[in-house]
Coordinates of C-alpha atoms and ligand atoms in Angstrom, one line a residue:
M1 CA 82.5 110.5 72.2
K2 CA 86.2 110.9 71.3
E3 CA 88.9 111.1 73.8
L4 CA 90.1 114.6 73.1
D5 CA 86.8 116.2 72.0
G6 CA 86.9 120.0 72.5
K7 CA 90.6 120.1 73.3
H8 CA 92.8 122.6 71.4
I9 CA 96.5 121.5 71.2
V10 CA 99.4 123.6 70.0
L11 CA 101.7 121.0 68.6
G12 CA 105.3 122.5 68.5
L13 CA 108.0 120.8 66.4
S14 CA 111.7 121.6 67.1
G15 CA 114.5 120.2 64.9
G16 CA 115.1 116.5 64.9
I17 CA 114.6 113.4 62.8
A18 CA 111.7 112.4 64.9
C19 CA 109.7 115.2 63.2
Y20 CA 108.6 112.6 60.7
K21 CA 106.6 111.0 63.6
S22 CA 104.9 114.3 64.4
A23 CA 102.8 114.0 61.2
E24 CA 101.3 110.8 62.5
L25 CA 100.9 112.3 66.0
C26 CA 99.0 115.3 64.5
R27 CA 96.7 112.8 62.7
L28 CA 96.1 110.8 65.8
L29 CA 95.3 113.9 67.9
I30 CA 92.8 115.1 65.3
K31 CA 91.2 111.6 65.0
Q32 CA 90.5 111.8 68.7
G33 CA 88.6 115.0 68.3
A34 CA 91.3 117.6 69.1
S35 CA 92.0 120.7 67.0
V36 CA 95.7 121.1 66.4
Q37 CA 97.7 124.3 65.7
V38 CA 101.1 123.4 64.4
V39 CA 104.1 125.7 65.2
M40 CA 107.5 124.8 63.8
T41 CA 111.0 126.1 64.3
E42 CA 113.3 126.8 61.4
A43 CA 115.2 123.6 62.2
A44 CA 112.0 121.5 62.2
A45 CA 111.2 122.7 58.7
Q46 CA 114.5 121.1 57.6
F47 CA 113.1 117.7 58.5
I48 CA 109.4 117.9 57.5
T49 CA 107.7 120.6 55.5
P50 CA 105.0 122.9 56.8
V51 CA 102.9 121.9 53.8
T52 CA 102.6 118.3 55.3
M53 CA 101.7 119.6 58.7
Q54 CA 99.2 122.2 57.3
A55 CA 97.5 119.5 55.2
L56 CA 97.1 117.2 58.2
S57 CA 96.1 119.9 60.7
N58 CA 93.9 121.8 58.2
R59 CA 95.3 125.0 59.6
P60 CA 98.1 127.3 58.4
V61 CA 101.4 126.5 60.2
Y62 CA 103.2 129.2 62.1
G63 CA 107.0 129.5 62.1
S64 CA 107.9 133.1 62.7
Q65 CA 107.2 135.7 65.3
W66 CA 107.1 138.2 62.5
D67 CA 104.2 136.5 60.8
A68 CA 101.9 139.3 59.5
R69 CA 98.8 137.1 59.3
E70 CA 97.9 137.9 62.8
P71 CA 96.2 141.4 62.8
N72 CA 97.9 142.4 66.1
H73 CA 101.2 140.9 64.8
M74 CA 101.4 138.8 68.0
P75 CA 101.2 135.1 67.1
H76 CA 103.0 134.2 70.4
I77 CA 100.1 135.7 72.4
N78 CA 97.2 134.6 70.2
L79 CA 98.4 131.0 69.7
S80 CA 99.1 130.3 73.3
R81 CA 96.0 131.8 74.9
G82 CA 93.4 129.5 73.4
A83 CA 95.4 126.3 74.0
D84 CA 94.4 123.5 76.4
A85 CA 98.0 122.3 76.2
I86 CA 101.2 123.0 74.3
L87 CA 102.9 119.8 73.3
I88 CA 106.5 120.0 71.9
A89 CA 107.2 116.8 70.0
P90 CA 110.0 116.4 69.2
C91 CA 111.6 118.5 71.9
S92 CA 115.3 118.7 71.0
A93 CA 118.3 119.1 73.3
D94 CA 118.7 122.6 72.0
F95 CA 115.0 123.4 72.7
F96 CA 115.3 122.1 76.3
A97 CA 118.3 124.5 76.7
R98 CA 116.2 127.4 75.3
L99 CA 113.3 126.6 77.6
A100 CA 115.6 126.3 80.6
Q101 CA 117.0 129.7 79.9
G102 CA 113.7 131.3 79.1
R103 CA 114.9 132.4 75.6
A104 CA 112.4 134.1 73.3
D105 CA 114.2 134.8 70.0
E106 CA 112.0 132.6 67.8
L107 CA 108.3 131.9 67.8
L108 CA 108.1 128.5 69.5
S109 CA 110.2 129.3 72.6
L110 CA 108.6 132.7 72.7
L111 CA 105.1 131.3 72.9
C112 CA 106.2 128.8 75.5
L113 CA 107.5 131.7 77.6
A114 CA 104.5 133.9 77.0
R115 CA 101.9 131.2 77.8
P116 CA 99.8 131.7 80.9
A117 CA 101.6 128.9 82.8
D118 CA 98.8 128.5 85.4
R119 CA 96.2 127.4 82.8
V120 CA 98.2 126.3 79.7
P121 CA 100.3 123.2 80.5
L122 CA 103.5 122.5 78.6
L123 CA 104.2 118.9 77.6
L124 CA 107.6 118.0 76.3
A125 CA 108.5 114.9 74.3
P126 CA 112.3 114.6 74.3
A127 CA 114.0 113.3 71.2
M128 CA 117.8 113.2 70.8
N129 CA 120.9 111.0 70.4
R130 CA 121.7 108.9 73.5
E131 CA 124.9 110.9 74.3
M132 CA 123.0 114.2 74.1
W133 CA 120.3 112.7 76.3
A134 CA 122.8 111.4 78.9
H135 CA 124.8 114.7 79.0
P136 CA 124.7 116.5 82.3
A137 CA 123.8 119.7 80.6
T138 CA 120.7 118.1 79.1
Q139 CA 119.7 116.4 82.4
R140 CA 120.2 119.7 84.1
N141 CA 117.9 121.5 81.6
L142 CA 115.3 118.7 81.9
A143 CA 115.3 119.1 85.7
Q144 CA 115.0 122.9 85.4
V145 CA 112.1 122.9 83.0
A146 CA 110.3 120.3 85.1
Q147 CA 110.9 122.5 88.2
D148 CA 109.5 125.5 86.2
G149 CA 106.2 123.5 85.7
A150 CA 106.6 121.7 82.4
V151 CA 105.7 118.0 82.1
V152 CA 108.6 116.1 80.7
L153 CA 107.4 112.9 79.0
G154 CA 109.6 109.7 78.9
V155 CA 111.8 108.6 76.1
G156 CA 112.0 105.3 74.2
H157 CA 115.0 103.0 74.1
G158 CA 116.3 101.4 71.0
D159 CA 117.9 102.1 67.6
Q160 CA 118.6 105.7 66.8
A161 CA 118.8 107.4 63.4
C162 CA 122.5 107.9 63.9
G163 CA 123.1 104.2 64.1
E164 CA 123.6 104.0 67.8
T165 CA 121.4 102.3 70.3
G166 CA 120.2 103.7 73.6
D167 CA 117.8 106.1 75.4
G168 CA 116.6 109.3 73.8
R169 CA 114.2 108.2 71.0
M170 CA 111.0 110.1 70.9
L171 CA 108.0 108.0 72.1
E172 CA 105.9 106.6 69.3
P173 CA 102.9 108.7 68.1
A174 CA 100.4 106.2 69.7
E175 CA 102.3 106.4 73.0
L176 CA 102.3 110.2 72.9
L177 CA 98.6 110.2 72.2
E178 CA 98.1 108.0 75.3
E179 CA 100.2 110.4 77.3
V180 CA 98.1 113.4 76.2
I181 CA 94.8 111.6 77.0
A182 CA 96.3 110.5 80.4
F183 CA 97.3 114.1 81.1
F184 CA 93.7 115.3 80.8
T185 CA 92.3 112.4 82.9
P186 CA 91.4 113.3 86.5
K187 CA 94.0 111.7 88.9
L188 CA 91.5 109.8 90.9
L189 CA 94.0 107.1 91.8
A190 CA 97.0 109.3 92.5
G191 CA 99.4 107.5 94.9
Q192 CA 97.7 104.1 94.5
R193 CA 99.5 101.0 93.4
V194 CA 97.1 98.9 91.4
L195 CA 97.6 95.2 90.6
V196 CA 95.5 93.7 87.8
T197 CA 95.2 90.1 86.6
A198 CA 93.9 89.6 83.0
G199 CA 93.4 87.1 80.3
P200 CA 92.9 83.4 80.4
T201 CA 95.4 80.9 81.9
F202 CA 96.8 77.9 79.9
E203 CA 97.1 74.6 81.7
S204 CA 99.4 72.2 79.9
I205 CA 98.5 68.6 79.2
D206 CA 101.8 67.9 77.4
P207 CA 104.4 70.1 75.7
V208 CA 102.0 70.9 72.7
R209 CA 98.5 70.8 74.2
G210 CA 96.6 72.3 77.0
I211 CA 93.3 73.7 78.2
T212 CA 92.3 77.3 78.2
N213 CA 89.3 79.5 77.6
H214 CA 88.0 82.3 75.4
S215 CA 89.0 85.3 77.6
S216 CA 90.7 87.9 75.4
G217 CA 92.1 90.0 78.3
K218 CA 90.6 93.2 76.8
M219 CA 88.6 94.2 79.9
G220 CA 91.6 93.8 82.2
F221 CA 94.0 95.6 79.8
A222 CA 91.4 98.5 79.6
I223 CA 91.3 98.7 83.4
A224 CA 95.1 98.7 83.6
R225 CA 95.2 101.6 81.2
A226 CA 92.4 103.5 82.9
A227 CA 94.1 103.1 86.3
R228 CA 97.4 104.3 84.9
E229 CA 95.7 107.3 83.3
A230 CA 94.0 108.0 86.7
G231 CA 97.5 108.4 88.2
A232 CA 98.1 104.9 89.6
E233 CA 101.3 102.9 89.4
V234 CA 100.0 99.8 87.6
T235 CA 101.2 96.2 87.4
L236 CA 99.4 93.9 85.0
V237 CA 99.8 90.1 85.3
A238 CA 98.7 88.8 82.0
G239 CA 97.9 85.3 80.8
P240 CA 98.6 84.3 77.2
V241 CA 97.0 87.1 75.1
H242 CA 98.0 89.0 72.1
L243 CA 97.4 92.6 73.3
P244 CA 99.8 95.5 73.4
T245 CA 100.8 96.6 76.8
P246 CA 99.2 99.9 77.8
H247 CA 101.7 102.7 77.9
G248 CA 103.3 103.2 81.3
V249 CA 102.0 99.9 82.7
R250 CA 104.4 97.3 84.0
R251 CA 103.5 93.9 82.6
V252 CA 104.4 90.4 83.7
N253 CA 103.4 87.5 81.4
V254 CA 102.4 84.2 82.9
R255 CA 100.8 81.0 81.5
S256 CA 99.2 78.8 84.2
A257 CA 97.1 79.6 87.2
Q258 CA 100.0 78.5 89.5
E259 CA 102.3 80.9 87.7
M260 CA 99.8 83.6 88.0
L261 CA 99.5 83.0 91.8
A262 CA 103.2 82.9 92.2
V263 CA 103.6 86.4 90.6
T264 CA 100.4 87.9 92.0
E265 CA 100.8 87.0 95.7
P266 CA 104.1 88.8 96.3
Q267 CA 103.0 91.8 94.1
A268 CA 99.9 92.1 96.3
Q269 CA 102.1 92.7 99.3
D270 CA 102.9 96.1 97.8
A271 CA 99.6 97.0 96.1
T272 CA 96.8 99.1 97.4
V273 CA 94.2 97.9 94.9
F274 CA 93.8 94.4 93.4
I275 CA 91.5 93.9 90.5
A276 CA 91.1 90.2 89.4
T277 CA 89.8 90.2 85.9
A278 CA 91.6 87.0 84.8
A279 CA 89.6 84.0 83.7
V280 CA 91.7 81.6 85.7
A281 CA 91.2 77.9 84.8
D282 CA 89.4 76.2 87.6
W283 CA 91.2 72.9 87.0
R284 CA 94.5 71.8 85.6
P285 CA 95.5 68.3 84.4
A286 CA 96.6 66.2 87.4
T287 CA 99.7 65.2 85.5
Q288 CA 101.6 66.9 82.7
S289 CA 103.3 64.6 80.3
E290 CA 106.9 65.7 79.6
Q291 CA 106.6 64.3 76.1
K292 CA 103.8 64.6 73.5
I293 CA 101.1 62.0 74.2
K294 CA 101.0 59.9 71.0
K295 CA 98.0 58.5 69.2
D296 CA 99.0 54.8 68.9
G297 CA 96.3 53.8 66.4
S298 CA 94.5 51.5 68.8
G299 CA 91.5 53.9 69.1
Q300 CA 92.2 54.2 72.9
T301 CA 91.9 57.8 74.2
P302 CA 94.0 59.1 77.0
V303 CA 92.3 59.5 80.4
L304 CA 92.8 62.9 81.9
G305 CA 92.4 63.5 85.6
F306 CA 92.1 67.1 87.0
V307 CA 93.0 68.9 90.2
E308 CA 91.6 72.2 91.3
N309 CA 93.7 75.3 90.8
P310 CA 94.4 77.8 93.6
D311 CA 91.9 80.6 93.8
I312 CA 94.1 83.7 93.4
L313 CA 91.5 86.3 94.3
A314 CA 90.3 84.4 97.4
T315 CA 93.9 83.9 98.5
V316 CA 94.8 87.6 98.1
A317 CA 91.5 88.7 99.7
Q318 CA 92.4 86.6 102.8
S319 CA 95.8 88.2 103.2
E320 CA 96.5 90.4 106.2
R321 CA 96.8 93.5 104.0
A322 CA 93.3 92.9 102.5
R323 CA 91.7 92.1 105.8
S324 CA 93.1 95.2 107.5
G325 CA 91.8 97.4 104.7
Q326 CA 95.2 98.3 103.2
L327 CA 94.4 96.4 100.0
F328 CA 91.1 96.9 98.3
C329 CA 90.1 93.8 96.3
V330 CA 87.8 93.7 93.3
G331 CA 86.6 90.4 91.8
F332 CA 84.9 89.7 88.5
A333 CA 82.2 87.1 87.7
A334 CA 81.5 86.0 84.2
E335 CA 78.1 84.4 84.3
S336 CA 75.7 83.1 81.7
H337 CA 72.5 83.9 83.6
D338 CA 71.1 85.2 87.0
L339 CA 73.9 87.7 87.1
L340 CA 72.8 89.5 90.3
A341 CA 72.3 86.4 92.4
H342 CA 75.5 84.8 91.2
A343 CA 77.6 87.9 91.6
S344 CA 76.3 88.6 95.1
A345 CA 77.0 85.0 96.2
K346 CA 80.4 85.2 94.7
R347 CA 81.2 88.4 96.5
E348 CA 80.4 86.7 99.8
R349 CA 82.3 83.6 98.9
K350 CA 85.5 85.4 97.8
G351 CA 85.3 87.8 100.7
V352 CA 85.8 91.0 98.6
P353 CA 84.2 94.4 99.1
L354 CA 83.3 94.8 95.4
L355 CA 82.4 92.3 92.8
V356 CA 81.8 93.1 89.1
G357 CA 79.4 90.8 87.2
N358 CA 79.2 90.5 83.4
I359 CA 77.7 88.0 81.0
G360 CA 80.7 85.9 79.9
P361 CA 79.6 84.5 76.6
A362 CA 78.4 87.9 75.5
T363 CA 81.6 89.8 76.3
F364 CA 84.5 87.4 75.7
G365 CA 86.6 88.9 72.9
Q366 CA 84.3 91.9 72.3
D367 CA 85.2 95.5 72.5
D368 CA 82.2 96.4 74.6
N369 CA 80.5 95.1 77.6
A370 CA 78.0 95.9 80.4
L371 CA 78.8 95.6 84.1
L372 CA 76.9 95.0 87.3
L373 CA 78.7 96.3 90.4
V374 CA 77.8 94.5 93.6
D375 CA 78.9 95.7 97.1
A376 CA 77.7 95.5 100.7
Q377 CA 75.3 98.4 100.1
G378 CA 73.6 96.9 97.0
H379 CA 74.1 96.9 93.3
R380 CA 74.6 99.3 90.4
E381 CA 74.6 98.8 86.6
L382 CA 77.1 100.3 84.3
P383 CA 75.2 100.1 81.0
H384 CA 76.4 98.8 77.7
A385 CA 79.5 100.8 76.5
S386 CA 83.0 100.2 75.2
K387 CA 85.4 98.4 77.6
R388 CA 87.5 101.6 77.5
V389 CA 84.6 103.7 78.8
L390 CA 83.5 101.0 81.4
A391 CA 87.1 100.7 82.6
R392 CA 87.1 104.5 83.4
Q393 CA 83.8 104.3 85.1
L394 CA 84.9 101.3 87.2
V395 CA 88.1 103.2 88.2
A396 CA 86.0 106.1 89.4
E397 CA 83.8 103.7 91.4
I398 CA 86.8 102.0 93.0
A399 CA 88.4 105.4 93.8
R400 CA 85.1 106.4 95.6
R401 CA 85.4 103.3 97.8
L402 CA 89.0 103.7 98.8
P403 CA 89.8 104.8 102.4
Ligands
C5P501 O1 85.3 81.5 90.9 P1 85.1 82.3 89.7 O2 86.1 81.9 88.6 O3 83.8 82.4 89.1 O4 85.5 83.8 90.2 C1 85.8 84.8 89.4 C2 86.8 85.8 90.0 O5 87.8 85.1 90.8 C3 87.5 86.6 89.1 O6 87.8 87.8 89.7 C4 88.8 85.8 88.8 O7 89.9 86.6 88.4 C5 89.0 85.2 90.2 N1 89.7 83.9 90.2 C6 90.9 83.7 90.7 N2 91.5 82.5 90.7 C7 90.8 81.4 90.4 C8 89.5 81.5 89.9 C9 89.0 82.8 89.9 O8 91.6 84.7 91.0 N3 91.4 80.2 90.5

């Protein structure tokens, strides 16, 4: 199952250097199962050729309202009617101005105006120089098109083709793909503020050594992404992992369990859902040497003492917000055997309404998993699937349980 199976997207390109990224975006949309009809303005064709876009989309590209290929001579009607969404990427400052005014003197703005607005959404990916972006006229046009029902996506910050640095870059193709997938995801967590811990923690022995575990963070990152796609505002507190931040998710990096608690506890004051997927180290070395512990050649090994780490989930689950039902807490249990018995016991011990069990050694680092959901009513299995799919199912299960 691909993420955009059965979806038909009209991909519109207006003029801007970011057009070169639209080739990759077209590929990514198609790889996820969408069919893509490309429409280009005359200016866009100055930046990238219709030949490239036709080859990638496997469909003739449209660029003129006078295109005689359509038997009724109405490409603006025919192309917009069958679309599940129209995505303009890049959407130039000039194109925003045209949309804001409802102009219709070339095919792309004409088909945006002619689309049945109640069933064909319009997504706009701005791309322009930072001064053009910041100009009051542009901001006025953005506000107007949003008020008229278009979805204005964000912009990136950084180096621009003109040599300046600032806001206004088009989002990267992979980010735009995430935005399109998110757009089609039911907003089960709209209005919720979700806090997720993910990954392992690292407990220092000295400046160069420490103890940690094999958690990859993939399950927690997938949950953060799924929650954001479901409309939540998401904060992800991540231990040391090498995973890209899901688009639209706020990430705070931490190392040790104590750091994770120090960030998580205040964040939980503002959250409505807390999902603790992190594999927090149970113990940390009792003392941390400020200098590297040296091997002195005597054959003597250092003696390490340990102290217990704070239990982040149990701490948050005992907070006033959690106990009064304003914060819904979800725990994870990575077990090696007797999953149901251990997960049920852990749910009671941690004082959380929902505990998710999985077999630790089988899932650490993998892209797939199987989950066992345990709550006060009983248990339910989410059978073996990708972590991405399971994350979505878990989000739906959590949404069902919220007040
Ligand atoms: O106690 P155990 O590690 O088996 O419990 C697992 C659950 O508790 C997970 O949700 C994990 O994120 C959370 N946990 C925690 N802080 C700890 C230990 C576990 O938040 N110190």
